[in-house]
Short mmCIF file of C-alpha atoms in Angstrom, two decimals:
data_model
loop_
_atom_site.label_atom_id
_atom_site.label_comp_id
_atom_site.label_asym_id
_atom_site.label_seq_id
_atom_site.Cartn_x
_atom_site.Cartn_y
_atom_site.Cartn_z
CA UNK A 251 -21.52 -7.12 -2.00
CA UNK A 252 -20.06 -10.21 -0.83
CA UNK A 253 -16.43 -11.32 -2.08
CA UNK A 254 -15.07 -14.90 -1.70
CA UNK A 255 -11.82 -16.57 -2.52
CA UNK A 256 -13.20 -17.54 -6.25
CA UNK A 257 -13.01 -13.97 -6.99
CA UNK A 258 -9.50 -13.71 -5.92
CA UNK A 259 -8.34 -17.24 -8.26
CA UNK A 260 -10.46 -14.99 -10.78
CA UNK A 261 -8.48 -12.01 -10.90
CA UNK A 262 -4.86 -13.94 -10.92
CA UNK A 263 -6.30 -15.18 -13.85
CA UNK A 264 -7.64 -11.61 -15.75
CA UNK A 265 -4.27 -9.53 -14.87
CA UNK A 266 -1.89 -12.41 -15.69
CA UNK A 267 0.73 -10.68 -18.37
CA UNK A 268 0.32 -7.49 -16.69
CA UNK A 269 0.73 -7.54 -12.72
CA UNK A 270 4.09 -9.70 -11.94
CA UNK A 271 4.22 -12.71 -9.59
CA UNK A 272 6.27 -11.08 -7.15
CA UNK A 273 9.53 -12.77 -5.00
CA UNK A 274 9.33 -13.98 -1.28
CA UNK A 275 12.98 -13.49 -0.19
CA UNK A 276 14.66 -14.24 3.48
CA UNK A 277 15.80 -11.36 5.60
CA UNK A 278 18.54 -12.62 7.53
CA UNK A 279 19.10 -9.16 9.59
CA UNK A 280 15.07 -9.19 10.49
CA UNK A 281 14.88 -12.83 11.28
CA UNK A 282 17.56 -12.34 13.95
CA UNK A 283 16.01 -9.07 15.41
CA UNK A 284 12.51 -10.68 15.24
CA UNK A 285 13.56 -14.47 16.64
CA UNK A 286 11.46 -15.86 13.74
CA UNK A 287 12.09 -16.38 10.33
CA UNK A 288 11.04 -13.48 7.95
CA UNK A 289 10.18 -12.77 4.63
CA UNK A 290 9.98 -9.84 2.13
CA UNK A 291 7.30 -9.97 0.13
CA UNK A 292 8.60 -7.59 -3.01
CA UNK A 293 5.95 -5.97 -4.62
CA UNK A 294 8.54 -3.30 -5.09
CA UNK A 295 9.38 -5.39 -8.36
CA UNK A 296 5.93 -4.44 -9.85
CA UNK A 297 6.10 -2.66 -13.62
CA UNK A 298 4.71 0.23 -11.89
CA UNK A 299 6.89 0.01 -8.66
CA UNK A 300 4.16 -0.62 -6.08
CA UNK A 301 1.34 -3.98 -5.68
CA UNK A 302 -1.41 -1.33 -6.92
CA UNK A 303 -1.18 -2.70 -10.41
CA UNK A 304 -2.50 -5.76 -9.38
CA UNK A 305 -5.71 -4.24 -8.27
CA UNK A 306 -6.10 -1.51 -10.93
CA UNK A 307 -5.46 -4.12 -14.06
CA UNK A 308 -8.00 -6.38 -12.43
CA UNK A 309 -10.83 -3.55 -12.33
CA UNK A 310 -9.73 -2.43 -15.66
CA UNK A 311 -10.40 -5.82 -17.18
CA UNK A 312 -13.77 -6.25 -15.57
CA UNK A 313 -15.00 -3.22 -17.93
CA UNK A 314 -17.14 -3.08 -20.58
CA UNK A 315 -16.24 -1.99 -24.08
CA UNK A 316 -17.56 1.25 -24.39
CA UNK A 317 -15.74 3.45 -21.98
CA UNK A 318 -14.88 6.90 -22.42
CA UNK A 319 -12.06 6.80 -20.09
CA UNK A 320 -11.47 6.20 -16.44
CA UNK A 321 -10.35 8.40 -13.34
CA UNK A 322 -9.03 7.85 -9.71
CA UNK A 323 -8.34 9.87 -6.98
CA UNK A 324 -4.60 8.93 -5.26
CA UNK A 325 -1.73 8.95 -3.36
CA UNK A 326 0.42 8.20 -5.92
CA UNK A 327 0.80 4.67 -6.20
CA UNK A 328 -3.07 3.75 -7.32
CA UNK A 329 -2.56 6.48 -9.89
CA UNK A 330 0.14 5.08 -11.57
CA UNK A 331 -0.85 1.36 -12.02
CA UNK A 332 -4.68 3.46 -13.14
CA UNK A 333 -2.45 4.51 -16.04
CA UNK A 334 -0.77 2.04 -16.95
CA UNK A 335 -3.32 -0.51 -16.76
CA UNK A 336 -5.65 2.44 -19.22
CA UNK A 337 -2.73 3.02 -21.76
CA UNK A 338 -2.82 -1.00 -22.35
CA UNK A 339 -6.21 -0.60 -22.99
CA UNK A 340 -5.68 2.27 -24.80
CA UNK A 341 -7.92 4.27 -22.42
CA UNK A 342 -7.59 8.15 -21.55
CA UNK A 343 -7.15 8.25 -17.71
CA UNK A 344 -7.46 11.10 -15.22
CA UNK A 345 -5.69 11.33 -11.68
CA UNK A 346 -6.89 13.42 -9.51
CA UNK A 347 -4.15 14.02 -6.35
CA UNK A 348 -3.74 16.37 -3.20
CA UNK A 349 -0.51 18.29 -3.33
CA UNK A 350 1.13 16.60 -0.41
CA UNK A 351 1.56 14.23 -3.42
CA UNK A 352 5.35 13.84 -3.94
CA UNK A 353 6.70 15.31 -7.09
CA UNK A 354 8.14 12.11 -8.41
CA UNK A 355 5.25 10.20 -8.13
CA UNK A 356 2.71 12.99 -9.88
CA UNK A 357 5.74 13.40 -12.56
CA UNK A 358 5.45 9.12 -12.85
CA UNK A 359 2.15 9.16 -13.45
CA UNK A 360 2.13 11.94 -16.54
CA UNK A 361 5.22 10.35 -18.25
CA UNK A 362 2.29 7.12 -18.58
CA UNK A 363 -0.15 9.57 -20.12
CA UNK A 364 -2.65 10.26 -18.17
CA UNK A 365 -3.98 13.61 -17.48
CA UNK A 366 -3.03 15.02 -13.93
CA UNK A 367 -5.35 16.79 -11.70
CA UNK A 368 -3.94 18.45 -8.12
CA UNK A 369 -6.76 19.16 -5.96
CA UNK A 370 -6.44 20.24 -2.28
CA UNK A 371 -4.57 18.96 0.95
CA UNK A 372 -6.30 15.49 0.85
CA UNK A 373 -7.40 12.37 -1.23
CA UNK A 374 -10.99 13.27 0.37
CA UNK A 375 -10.86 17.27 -1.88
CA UNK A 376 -9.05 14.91 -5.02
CA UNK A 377 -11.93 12.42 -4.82
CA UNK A 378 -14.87 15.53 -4.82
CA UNK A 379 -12.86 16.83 -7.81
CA UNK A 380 -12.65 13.19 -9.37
CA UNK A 381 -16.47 12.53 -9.02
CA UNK A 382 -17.30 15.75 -10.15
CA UNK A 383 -15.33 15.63 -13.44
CA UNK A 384 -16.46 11.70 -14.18
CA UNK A 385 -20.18 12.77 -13.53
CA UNK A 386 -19.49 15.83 -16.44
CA UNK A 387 -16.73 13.43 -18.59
CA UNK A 388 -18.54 9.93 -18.40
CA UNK A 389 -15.47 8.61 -17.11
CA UNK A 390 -15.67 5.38 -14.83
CA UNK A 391 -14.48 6.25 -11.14
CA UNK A 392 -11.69 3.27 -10.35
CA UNK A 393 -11.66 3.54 -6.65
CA UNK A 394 -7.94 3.29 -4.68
CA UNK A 395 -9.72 0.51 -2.15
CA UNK A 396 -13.34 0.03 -1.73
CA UNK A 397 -13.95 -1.35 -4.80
CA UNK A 398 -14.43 -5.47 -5.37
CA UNK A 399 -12.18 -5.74 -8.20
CA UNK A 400 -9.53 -3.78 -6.74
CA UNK A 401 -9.80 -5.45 -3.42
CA UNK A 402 -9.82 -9.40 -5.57
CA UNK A 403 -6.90 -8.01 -7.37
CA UNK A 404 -4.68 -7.03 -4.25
CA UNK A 405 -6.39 -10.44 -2.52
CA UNK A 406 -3.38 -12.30 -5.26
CA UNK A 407 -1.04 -11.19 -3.12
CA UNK A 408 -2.76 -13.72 -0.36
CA UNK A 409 -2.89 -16.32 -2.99
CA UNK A 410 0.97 -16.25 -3.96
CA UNK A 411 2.47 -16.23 0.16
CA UNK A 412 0.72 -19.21 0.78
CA UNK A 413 1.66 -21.02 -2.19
CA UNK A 414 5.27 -20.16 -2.01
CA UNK A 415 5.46 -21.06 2.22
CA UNK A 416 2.27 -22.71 2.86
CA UNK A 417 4.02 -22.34 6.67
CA UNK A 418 3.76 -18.80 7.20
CA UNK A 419 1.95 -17.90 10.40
CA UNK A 420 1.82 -14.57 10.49
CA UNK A 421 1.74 -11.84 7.50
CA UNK A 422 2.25 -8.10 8.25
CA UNK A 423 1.17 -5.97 5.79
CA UNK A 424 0.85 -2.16 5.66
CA UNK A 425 -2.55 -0.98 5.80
CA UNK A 426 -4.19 2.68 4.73
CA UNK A 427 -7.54 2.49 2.72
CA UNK A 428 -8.07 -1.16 3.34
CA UNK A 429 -7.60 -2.62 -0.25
CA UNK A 430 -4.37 -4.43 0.19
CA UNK A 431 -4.90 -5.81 4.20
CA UNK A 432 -8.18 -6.71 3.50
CA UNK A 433 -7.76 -8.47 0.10
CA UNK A 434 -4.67 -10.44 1.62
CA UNK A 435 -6.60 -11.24 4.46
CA UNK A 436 -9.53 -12.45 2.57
CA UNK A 437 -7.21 -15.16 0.23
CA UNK A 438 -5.11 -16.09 3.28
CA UNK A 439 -7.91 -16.58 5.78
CA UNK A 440 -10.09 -18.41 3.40
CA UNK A 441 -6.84 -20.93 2.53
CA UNK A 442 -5.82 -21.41 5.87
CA UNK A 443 -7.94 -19.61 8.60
CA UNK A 444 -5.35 -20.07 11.68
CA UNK A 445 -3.16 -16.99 9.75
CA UNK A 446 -2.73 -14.25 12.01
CA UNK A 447 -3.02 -10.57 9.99
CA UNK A 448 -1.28 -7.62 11.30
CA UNK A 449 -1.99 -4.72 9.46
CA UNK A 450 0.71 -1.79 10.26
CA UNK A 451 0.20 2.46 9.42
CA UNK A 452 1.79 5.44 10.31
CA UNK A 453 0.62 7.49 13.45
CA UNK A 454 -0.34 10.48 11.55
CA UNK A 455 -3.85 10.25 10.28
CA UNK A 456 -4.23 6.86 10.36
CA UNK A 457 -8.17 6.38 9.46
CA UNK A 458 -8.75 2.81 9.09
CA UNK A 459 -6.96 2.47 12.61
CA UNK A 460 -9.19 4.84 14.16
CA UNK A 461 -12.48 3.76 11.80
CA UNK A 462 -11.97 -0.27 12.86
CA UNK A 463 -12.47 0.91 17.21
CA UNK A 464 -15.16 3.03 16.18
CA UNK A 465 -17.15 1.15 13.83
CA UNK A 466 -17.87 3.58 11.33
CA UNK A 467 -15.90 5.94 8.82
CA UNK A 468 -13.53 8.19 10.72
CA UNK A 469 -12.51 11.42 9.12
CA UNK A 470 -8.85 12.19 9.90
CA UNK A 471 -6.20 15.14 9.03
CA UNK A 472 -3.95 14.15 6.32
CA UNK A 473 -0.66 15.00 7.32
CA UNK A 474 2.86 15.25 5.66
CA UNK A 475 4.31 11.56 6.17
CA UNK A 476 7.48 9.47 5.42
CA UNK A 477 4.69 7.08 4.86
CA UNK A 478 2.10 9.20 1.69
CA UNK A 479 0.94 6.39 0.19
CA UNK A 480 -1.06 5.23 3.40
CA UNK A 481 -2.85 8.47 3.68
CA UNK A 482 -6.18 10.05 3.42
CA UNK A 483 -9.70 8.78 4.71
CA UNK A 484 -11.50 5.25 4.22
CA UNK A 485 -14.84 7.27 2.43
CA UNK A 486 -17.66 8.62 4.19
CA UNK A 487 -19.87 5.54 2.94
CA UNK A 488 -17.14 2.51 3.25
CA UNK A 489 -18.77 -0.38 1.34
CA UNK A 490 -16.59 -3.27 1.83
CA UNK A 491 -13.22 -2.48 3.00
CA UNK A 492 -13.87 -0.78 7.08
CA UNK A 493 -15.90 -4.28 7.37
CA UNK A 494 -13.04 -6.86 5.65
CA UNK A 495 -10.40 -5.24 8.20
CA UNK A 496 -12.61 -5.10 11.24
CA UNK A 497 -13.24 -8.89 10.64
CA UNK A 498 -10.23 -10.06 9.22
CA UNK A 499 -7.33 -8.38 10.73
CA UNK A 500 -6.13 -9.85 13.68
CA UNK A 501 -4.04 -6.59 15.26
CA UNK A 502 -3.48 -3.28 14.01
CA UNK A 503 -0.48 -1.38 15.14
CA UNK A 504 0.65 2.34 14.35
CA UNK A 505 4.44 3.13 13.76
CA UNK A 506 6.38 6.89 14.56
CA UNK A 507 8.13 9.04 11.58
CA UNK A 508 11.38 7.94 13.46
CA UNK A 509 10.65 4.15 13.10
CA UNK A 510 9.56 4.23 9.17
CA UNK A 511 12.86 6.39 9.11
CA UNK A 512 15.10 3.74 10.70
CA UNK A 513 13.16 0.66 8.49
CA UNK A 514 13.81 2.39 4.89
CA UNK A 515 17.77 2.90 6.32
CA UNK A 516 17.21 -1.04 7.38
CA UNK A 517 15.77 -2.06 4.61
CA UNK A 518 18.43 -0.49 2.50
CA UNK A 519 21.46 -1.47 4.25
CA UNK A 520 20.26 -5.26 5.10
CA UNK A 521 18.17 -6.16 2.37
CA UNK A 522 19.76 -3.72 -0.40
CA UNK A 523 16.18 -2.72 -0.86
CA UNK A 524 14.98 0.72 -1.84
CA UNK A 525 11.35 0.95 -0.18
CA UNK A 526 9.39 3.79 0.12
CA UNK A 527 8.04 4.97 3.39
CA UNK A 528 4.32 3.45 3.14
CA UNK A 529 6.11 -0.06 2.18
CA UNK A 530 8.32 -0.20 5.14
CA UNK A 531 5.76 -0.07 7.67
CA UNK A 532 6.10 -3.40 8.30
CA UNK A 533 9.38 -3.68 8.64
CA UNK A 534 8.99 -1.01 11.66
CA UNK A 535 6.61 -2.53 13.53
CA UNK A 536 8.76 -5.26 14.15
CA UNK A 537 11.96 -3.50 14.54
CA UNK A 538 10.36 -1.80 16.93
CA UNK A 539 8.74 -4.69 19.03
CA UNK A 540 5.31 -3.64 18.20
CA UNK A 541 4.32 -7.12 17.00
CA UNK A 542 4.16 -10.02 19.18
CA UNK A 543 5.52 -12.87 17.31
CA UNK A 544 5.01 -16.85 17.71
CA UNK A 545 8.06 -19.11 16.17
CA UNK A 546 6.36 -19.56 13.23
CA UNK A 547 7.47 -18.00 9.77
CA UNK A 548 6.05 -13.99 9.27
CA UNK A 549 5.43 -12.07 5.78
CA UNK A 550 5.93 -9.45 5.44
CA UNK A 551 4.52 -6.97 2.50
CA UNK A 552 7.12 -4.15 1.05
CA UNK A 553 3.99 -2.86 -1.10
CA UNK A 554 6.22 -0.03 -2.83
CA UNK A 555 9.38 1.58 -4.03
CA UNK A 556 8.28 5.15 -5.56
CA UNK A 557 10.06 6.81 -3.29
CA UNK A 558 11.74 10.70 -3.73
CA UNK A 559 15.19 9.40 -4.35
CA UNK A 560 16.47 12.48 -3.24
CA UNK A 561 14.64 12.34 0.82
CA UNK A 562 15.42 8.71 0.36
CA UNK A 563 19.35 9.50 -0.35
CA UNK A 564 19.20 11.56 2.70
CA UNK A 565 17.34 9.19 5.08
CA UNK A 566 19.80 6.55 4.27
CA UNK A 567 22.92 9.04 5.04
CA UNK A 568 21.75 9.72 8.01
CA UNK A 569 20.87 13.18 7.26
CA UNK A 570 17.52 15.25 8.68
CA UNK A 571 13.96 15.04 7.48
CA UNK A 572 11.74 17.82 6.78
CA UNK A 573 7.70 16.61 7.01
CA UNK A 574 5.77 19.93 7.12
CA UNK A 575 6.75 21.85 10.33
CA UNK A 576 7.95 18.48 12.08
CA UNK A 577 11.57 17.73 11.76
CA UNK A 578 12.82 14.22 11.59
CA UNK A 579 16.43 14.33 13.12
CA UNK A 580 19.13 12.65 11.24
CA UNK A 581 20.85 9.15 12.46
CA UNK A 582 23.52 7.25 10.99
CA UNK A 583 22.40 3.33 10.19
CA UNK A 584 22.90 1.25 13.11
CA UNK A 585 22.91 -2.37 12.01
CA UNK A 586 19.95 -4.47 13.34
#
């Protein structure tokens, strides 16, 4: 299946009145650090919290009118904006999740009505479970990425950067599953083709990293992270998104626990932003000096703010991190 830029313009039009135009602000703290102007993309202001409304309403809207229901296997964030987008349509939905799920984000996505399915230690066991019960239920499977809708629906994101500073040169976005790099990449290369993409993830598990040098599907632990919503694999049988990010991103760059720590306290303090980890992957890449920047003006995506207020209350007081059996020690904010 081929997508194009007309199927992006297409789905700004289909989940207009329920996925938000989102604001571009300045970072003044970053823009020093980074010795380039940057700006925060906010998809944090989202109904649902994170930019995975955009792509859910849009496949939701591409439906037919006889559908028993629809399911989704997720980290959290996909979930939600799969039941929100249903109970406008007055759809049952069914989200099937791992239990290194955070509790606030399974609890978010039952207060919308859906029915709430934890399966396993990874999206791969949640998305068995999820086929399984839409093969016996007749439900449709909305996938979290590799999905053409989804990805044309995330791809708005593109669309609004380069209408609001038609100057950018480089846009960093965080990248797990491929859904949201590749769908931005797609609208911003086909509007102006000398954009440079960065996509960003965390260093534990991080598939599509590892999937893009090998050329095929790479099956990865998932692994307790700051950074949950970037988790899991790309799919055994990756239809369109392993092939959008091999062609279309420019760099891909991994990012410690330590630095995602230090970019939500950053974020926070400088911005007055509350970010969750997976959304401020951007933000430490370049804190850290991971991406090599040209004078030009950079985007940067904050994709998400579901965040466990109460880990995010103690990464902003400086206070230790527990992730599994790996310890994230404590440090007070040091301004950037």
């Amino acid at each position: 299946m081929t997508l194009c830029l007309a199927d992006v313009l297409a789905a700004r039009v289909r989940i207009a009145g329920t996925a938000l135009r989102t604001p571009l602000i300045p970072s003044p703290a970053l823009s020093r650090r980074a010795g380039a102007e940057v700006l925060l993309k906010l998809e944090t202001t989202q109904p649902t919290g994170a930019f995975k409304l955009r792509g859910a309403a849009n496949a939701l809207a591409a439906l037919g009118p006889d559908v028993a229901g629809v399911a989704c296997s997720s980290t959290g964030n996909h979930g939600r904006a799969v039941a929100y987008a249903a109970r406008a349509k007055g759809l049952r939905a069914a989200v099937f999740m791992s239990r290194l799920v955070p509790a606030t984000k399974v609890e978010g996505i039952r207060a919308l009505g859906a029915e709430v399915h934890i399966v396993g230690e990874s999206q791969d066991e949640a998305q068995v479970d999820c086929e399984r019960f839409c093969a016996s239920e007749g439900f449709i499977d909305v996938s979290p990425f590799d999905d053409a809708d989804v990805i044309a629906g995330q791809g708005t994101i593109g669309l609004e950067l380069l209408e609001d500073r038609p100057d950018l040169e480089t846009l960093v976005i965080p990248l797990s599953g491929g859904g949201l790099a590749g769908g931005i990449a797609l609208a911003a290369k086909a509007i102006k083709p000398s954009i440079r993409i960065v996509g960003v993830t965390m260093d534990n598990g991080p598939a599509m990293y590892h999937s893009i040098r090998a050329g095929h599907p790479v099956e990865v632990v998932e692994m307790a992270s700051l950074a949950d919503s970037l988790g899991g694999g790309i799919g055994a049988v990756n239809q369109l998104t392993l092939a959008l990010c091999r062609d279309l991103i420019d760099e891909t760059v991994l990012v410690s626990e330590e630095e995602i720590y230090r970019a939500m306290q950053a974020l926070y303090y400088e911005d007055r932003q509350v970010a969750e980890g997976g959304a401020a992957v951007g933000v430490a890449a370049l804190l850290a000096g991971r991406v090599t920047l040209g004078p030009g003006p950079v985007g940067v995506v904050v994709s998400g703010r579901n965040v466990d207020m109460a880990r995010f209350t103690r990464i902003v007081t400086g206070a230790d991190v527990v992730l599994g059996d790996h310890i994230i020690a404590g440090r007070a904010y040091a301004p950037v």
